[in-house]
mmCIF file of C-alpha atoms in Angstrom:
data_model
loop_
_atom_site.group_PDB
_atom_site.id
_atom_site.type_symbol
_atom_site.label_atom_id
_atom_site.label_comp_id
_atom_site.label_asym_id
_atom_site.label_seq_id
_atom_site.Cartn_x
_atom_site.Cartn_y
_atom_site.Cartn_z
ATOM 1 C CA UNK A 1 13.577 6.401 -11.662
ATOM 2 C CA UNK A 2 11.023 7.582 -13.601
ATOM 3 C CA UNK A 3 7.114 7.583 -14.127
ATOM 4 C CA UNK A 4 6.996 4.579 -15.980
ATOM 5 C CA UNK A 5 8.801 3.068 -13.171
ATOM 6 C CA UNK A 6 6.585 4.187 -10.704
ATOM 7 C CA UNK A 7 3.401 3.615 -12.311
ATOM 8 C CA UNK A 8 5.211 -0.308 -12.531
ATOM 9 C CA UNK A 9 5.719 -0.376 -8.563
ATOM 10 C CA UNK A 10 2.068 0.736 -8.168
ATOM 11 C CA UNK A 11 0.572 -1.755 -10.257
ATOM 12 C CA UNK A 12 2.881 -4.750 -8.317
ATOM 13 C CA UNK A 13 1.559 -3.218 -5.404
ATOM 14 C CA UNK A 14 -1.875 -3.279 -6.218
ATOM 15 C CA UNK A 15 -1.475 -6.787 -7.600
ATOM 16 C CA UNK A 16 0.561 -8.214 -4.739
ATOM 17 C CA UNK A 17 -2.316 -6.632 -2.154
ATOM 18 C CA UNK A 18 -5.410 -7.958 -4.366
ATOM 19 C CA UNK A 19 -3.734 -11.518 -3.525
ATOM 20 C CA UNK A 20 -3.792 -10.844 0.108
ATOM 21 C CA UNK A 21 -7.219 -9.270 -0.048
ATOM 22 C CA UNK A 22 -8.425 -12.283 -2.264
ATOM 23 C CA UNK A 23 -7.258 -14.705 0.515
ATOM 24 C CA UNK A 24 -9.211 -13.049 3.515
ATOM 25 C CA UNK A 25 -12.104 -13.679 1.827
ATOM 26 C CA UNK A 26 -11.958 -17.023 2.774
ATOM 27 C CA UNK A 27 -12.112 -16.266 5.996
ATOM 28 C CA UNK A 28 -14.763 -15.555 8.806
ATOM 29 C CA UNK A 29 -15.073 -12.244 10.384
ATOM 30 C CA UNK A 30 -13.672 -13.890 13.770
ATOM 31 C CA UNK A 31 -10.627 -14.815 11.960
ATOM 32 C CA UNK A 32 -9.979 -11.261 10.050
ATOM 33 C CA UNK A 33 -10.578 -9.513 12.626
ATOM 34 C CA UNK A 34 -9.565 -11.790 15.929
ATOM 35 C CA UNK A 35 -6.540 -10.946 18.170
ATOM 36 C CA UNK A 36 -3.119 -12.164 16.576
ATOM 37 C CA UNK A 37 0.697 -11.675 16.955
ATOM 38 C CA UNK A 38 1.107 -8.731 14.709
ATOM 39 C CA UNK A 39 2.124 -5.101 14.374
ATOM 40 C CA UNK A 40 -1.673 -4.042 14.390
ATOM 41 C CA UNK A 41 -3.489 -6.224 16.242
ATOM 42 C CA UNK A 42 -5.329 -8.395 13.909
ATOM 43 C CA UNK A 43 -5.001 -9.535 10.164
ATOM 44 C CA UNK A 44 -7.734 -6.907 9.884
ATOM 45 C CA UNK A 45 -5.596 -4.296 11.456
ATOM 46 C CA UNK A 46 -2.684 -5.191 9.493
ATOM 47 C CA UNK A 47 -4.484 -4.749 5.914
ATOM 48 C CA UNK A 48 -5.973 -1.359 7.438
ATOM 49 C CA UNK A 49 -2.412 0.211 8.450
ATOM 50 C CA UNK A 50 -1.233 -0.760 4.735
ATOM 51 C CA UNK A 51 -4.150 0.869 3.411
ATOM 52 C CA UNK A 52 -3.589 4.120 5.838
ATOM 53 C CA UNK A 53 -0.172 4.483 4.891
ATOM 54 C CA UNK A 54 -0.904 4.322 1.403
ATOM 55 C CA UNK A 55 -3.491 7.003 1.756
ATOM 56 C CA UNK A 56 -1.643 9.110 4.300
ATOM 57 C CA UNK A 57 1.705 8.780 1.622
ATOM 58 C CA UNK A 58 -0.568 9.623 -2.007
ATOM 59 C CA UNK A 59 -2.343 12.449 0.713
ATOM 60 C CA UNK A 60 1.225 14.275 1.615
ATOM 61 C CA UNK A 61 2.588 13.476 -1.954
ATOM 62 C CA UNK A 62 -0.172 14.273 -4.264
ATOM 63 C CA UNK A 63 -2.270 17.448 -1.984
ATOM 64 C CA UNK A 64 0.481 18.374 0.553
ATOM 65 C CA UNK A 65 -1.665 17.376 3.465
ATOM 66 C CA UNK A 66 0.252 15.659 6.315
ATOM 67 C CA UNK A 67 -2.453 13.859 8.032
ATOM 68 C CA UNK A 68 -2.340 14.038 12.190
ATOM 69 C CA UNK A 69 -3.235 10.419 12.223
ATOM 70 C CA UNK A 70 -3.754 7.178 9.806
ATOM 71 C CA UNK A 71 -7.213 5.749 9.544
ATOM 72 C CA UNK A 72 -8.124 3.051 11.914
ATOM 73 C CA UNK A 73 -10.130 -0.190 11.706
ATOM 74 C CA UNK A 74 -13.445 1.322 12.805
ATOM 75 C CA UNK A 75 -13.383 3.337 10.237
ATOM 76 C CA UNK A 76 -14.583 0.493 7.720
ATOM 77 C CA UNK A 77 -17.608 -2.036 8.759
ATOM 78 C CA UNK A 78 -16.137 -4.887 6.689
ATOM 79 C CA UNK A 79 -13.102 -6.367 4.351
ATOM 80 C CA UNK A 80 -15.783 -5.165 1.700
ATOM 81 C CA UNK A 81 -15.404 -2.056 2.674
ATOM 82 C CA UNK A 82 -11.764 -1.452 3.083
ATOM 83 C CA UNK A 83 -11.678 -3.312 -0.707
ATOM 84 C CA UNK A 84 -13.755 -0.536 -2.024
ATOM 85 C CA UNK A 85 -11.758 2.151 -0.198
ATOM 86 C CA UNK A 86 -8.447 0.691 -0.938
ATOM 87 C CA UNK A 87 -9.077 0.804 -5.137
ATOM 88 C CA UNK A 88 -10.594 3.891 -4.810
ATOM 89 C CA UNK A 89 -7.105 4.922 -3.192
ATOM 90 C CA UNK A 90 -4.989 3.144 -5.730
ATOM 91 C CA UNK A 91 -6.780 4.914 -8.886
ATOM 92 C CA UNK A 92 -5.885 7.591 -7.339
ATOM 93 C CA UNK A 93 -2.346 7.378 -6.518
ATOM 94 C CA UNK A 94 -2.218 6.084 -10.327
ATOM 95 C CA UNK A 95 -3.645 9.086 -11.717
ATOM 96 C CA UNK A 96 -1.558 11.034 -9.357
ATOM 97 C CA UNK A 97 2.036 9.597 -10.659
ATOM 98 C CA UNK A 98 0.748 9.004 -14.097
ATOM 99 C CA UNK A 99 0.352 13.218 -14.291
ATOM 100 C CA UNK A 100 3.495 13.677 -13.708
ATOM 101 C CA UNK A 101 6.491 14.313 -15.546
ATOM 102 C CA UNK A 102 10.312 12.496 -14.888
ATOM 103 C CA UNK A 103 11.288 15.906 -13.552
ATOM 104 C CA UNK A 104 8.470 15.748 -10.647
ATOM 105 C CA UNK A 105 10.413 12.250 -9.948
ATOM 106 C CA UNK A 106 13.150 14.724 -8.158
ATOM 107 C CA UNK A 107 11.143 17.098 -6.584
ATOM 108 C CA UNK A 108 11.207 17.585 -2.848
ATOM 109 C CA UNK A 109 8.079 17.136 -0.895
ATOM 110 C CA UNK A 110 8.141 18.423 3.014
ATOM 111 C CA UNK A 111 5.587 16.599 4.841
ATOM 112 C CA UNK A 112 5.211 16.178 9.118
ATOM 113 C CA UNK A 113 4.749 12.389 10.723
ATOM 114 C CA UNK A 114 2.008 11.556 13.150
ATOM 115 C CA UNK A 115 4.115 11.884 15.423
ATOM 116 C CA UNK A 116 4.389 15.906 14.615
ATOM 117 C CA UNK A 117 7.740 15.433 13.237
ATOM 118 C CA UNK A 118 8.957 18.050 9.840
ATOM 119 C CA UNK A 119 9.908 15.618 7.590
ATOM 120 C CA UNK A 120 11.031 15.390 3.397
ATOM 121 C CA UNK A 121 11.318 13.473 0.847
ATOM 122 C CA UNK A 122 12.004 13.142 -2.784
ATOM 123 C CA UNK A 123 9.040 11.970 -4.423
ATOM 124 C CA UNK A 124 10.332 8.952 -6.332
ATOM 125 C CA UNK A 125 12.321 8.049 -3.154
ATOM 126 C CA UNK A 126 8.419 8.347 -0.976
ATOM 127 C CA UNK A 127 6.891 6.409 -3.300
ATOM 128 C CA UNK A 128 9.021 3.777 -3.279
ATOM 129 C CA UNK A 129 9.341 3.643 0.653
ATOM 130 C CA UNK A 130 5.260 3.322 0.124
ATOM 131 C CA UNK A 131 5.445 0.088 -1.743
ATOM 132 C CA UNK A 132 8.149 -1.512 0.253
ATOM 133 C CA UNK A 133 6.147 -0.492 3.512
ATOM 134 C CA UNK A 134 3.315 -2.591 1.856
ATOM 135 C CA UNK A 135 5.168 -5.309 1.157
ATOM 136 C CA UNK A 136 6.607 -5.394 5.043
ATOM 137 C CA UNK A 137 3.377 -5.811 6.221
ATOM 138 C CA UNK A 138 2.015 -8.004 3.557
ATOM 139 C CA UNK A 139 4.548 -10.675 4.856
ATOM 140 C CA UNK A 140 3.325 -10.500 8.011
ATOM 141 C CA UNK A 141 -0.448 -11.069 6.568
ATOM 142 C CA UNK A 142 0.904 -13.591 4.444
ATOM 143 C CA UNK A 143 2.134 -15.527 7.425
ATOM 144 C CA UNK A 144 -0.827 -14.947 9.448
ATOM 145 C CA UNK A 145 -3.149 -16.411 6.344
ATOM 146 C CA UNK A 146 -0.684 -19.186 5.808
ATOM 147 C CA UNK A 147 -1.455 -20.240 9.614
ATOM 148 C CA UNK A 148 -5.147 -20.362 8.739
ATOM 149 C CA UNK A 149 -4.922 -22.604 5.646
ATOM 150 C CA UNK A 150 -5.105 -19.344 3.410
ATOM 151 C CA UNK A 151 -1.617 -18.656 2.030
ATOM 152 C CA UNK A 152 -1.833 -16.242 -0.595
ATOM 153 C CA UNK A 153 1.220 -17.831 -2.336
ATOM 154 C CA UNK A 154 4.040 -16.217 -3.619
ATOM 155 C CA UNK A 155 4.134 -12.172 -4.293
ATOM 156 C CA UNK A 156 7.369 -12.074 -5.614
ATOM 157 C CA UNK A 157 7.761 -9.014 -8.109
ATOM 158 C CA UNK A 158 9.239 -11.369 -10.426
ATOM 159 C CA UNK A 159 6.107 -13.350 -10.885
ATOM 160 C CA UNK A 160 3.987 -9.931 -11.098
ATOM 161 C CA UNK A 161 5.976 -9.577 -14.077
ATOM 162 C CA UNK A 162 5.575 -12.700 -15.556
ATOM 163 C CA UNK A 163 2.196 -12.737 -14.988
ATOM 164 C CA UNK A 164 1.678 -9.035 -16.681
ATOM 165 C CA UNK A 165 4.241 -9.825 -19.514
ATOM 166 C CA UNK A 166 6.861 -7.248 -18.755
ATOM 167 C CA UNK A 167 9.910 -9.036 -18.179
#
């Protein structure tokens, strides 16, 4: 794996979570943000806990700061909002990885859970567990959209690729 690689995963991630985003706008507050069968509560709380995990992830990788907890839904007042918060995040986690050398790719980066638990990773390794944790819980928004009309069709890597000519 190397930076190139990496800097590939974050821009399918970015483009597979704009799709989601992009489909809750066509919703009303009461259905973002109203009580579902999910992880998280809501299809509001589910695009928040992505977001968080990104954050918490670029937070241990990129400063070494193991956040005690992830950032919850009252932190942000609308979709709006978390939109602005969440590019803001990925430019950073871009500039982050694109800084960084295919020797970083190895290096070892301790970290503690939320749960208080000493913890490690190799970088390349966390970063990929980041994108694959997004795409976990984008199925579950997908589904949850796709029950209110909104499917935000398919997110498939492979049509990331098409779409952004790097087959």
């Amino acid at each position: 794996m190397n930076c190139n690689d990496l800097l590939l995963m974050l821009d399918y991630n970015e483009w597979a979570n704009e799709k989601i985003v992009a489909a809750c706008h066509q919703l009303s507050v009461e259905e973002l943000t109203s009580a579902r069968q999910c992880s998280f509560g809501s299809l509001m709380g589910t695009l928040v806990h992505i977001y968080a995990a990104e954050r918490a992830w670029r937070q241990r990788l990129k400063d070494g700061i193991s956040p005690k907890k992830l950032v919850g839904m009252n932190e942000f007042a609308s979709l709006e909002a978390l939109e602005a918060a969440w590019h803001d995040e990925t430019a950073q986690a871009r500039e982050f990885i694109a800084n960084l050398n295919n020797e970083d790719m190895q290096r070892w980066v301790p970290y503690t859970t939320t749960t208080g638990w000493p913890q490690g990773s190799t970088l390349w390794k966390a970063v990929t567990h980041v994108v694959m944790h997004s795409m976990q819980f984008r199925a579950e928004a997908g589904l949850m959209l796709a029950g209110l009309n909104q499917s935000p069709g398919d997110l498939d890597l492979v049509l990331y690729l098409r779409e952004s000519d790097q087959r």
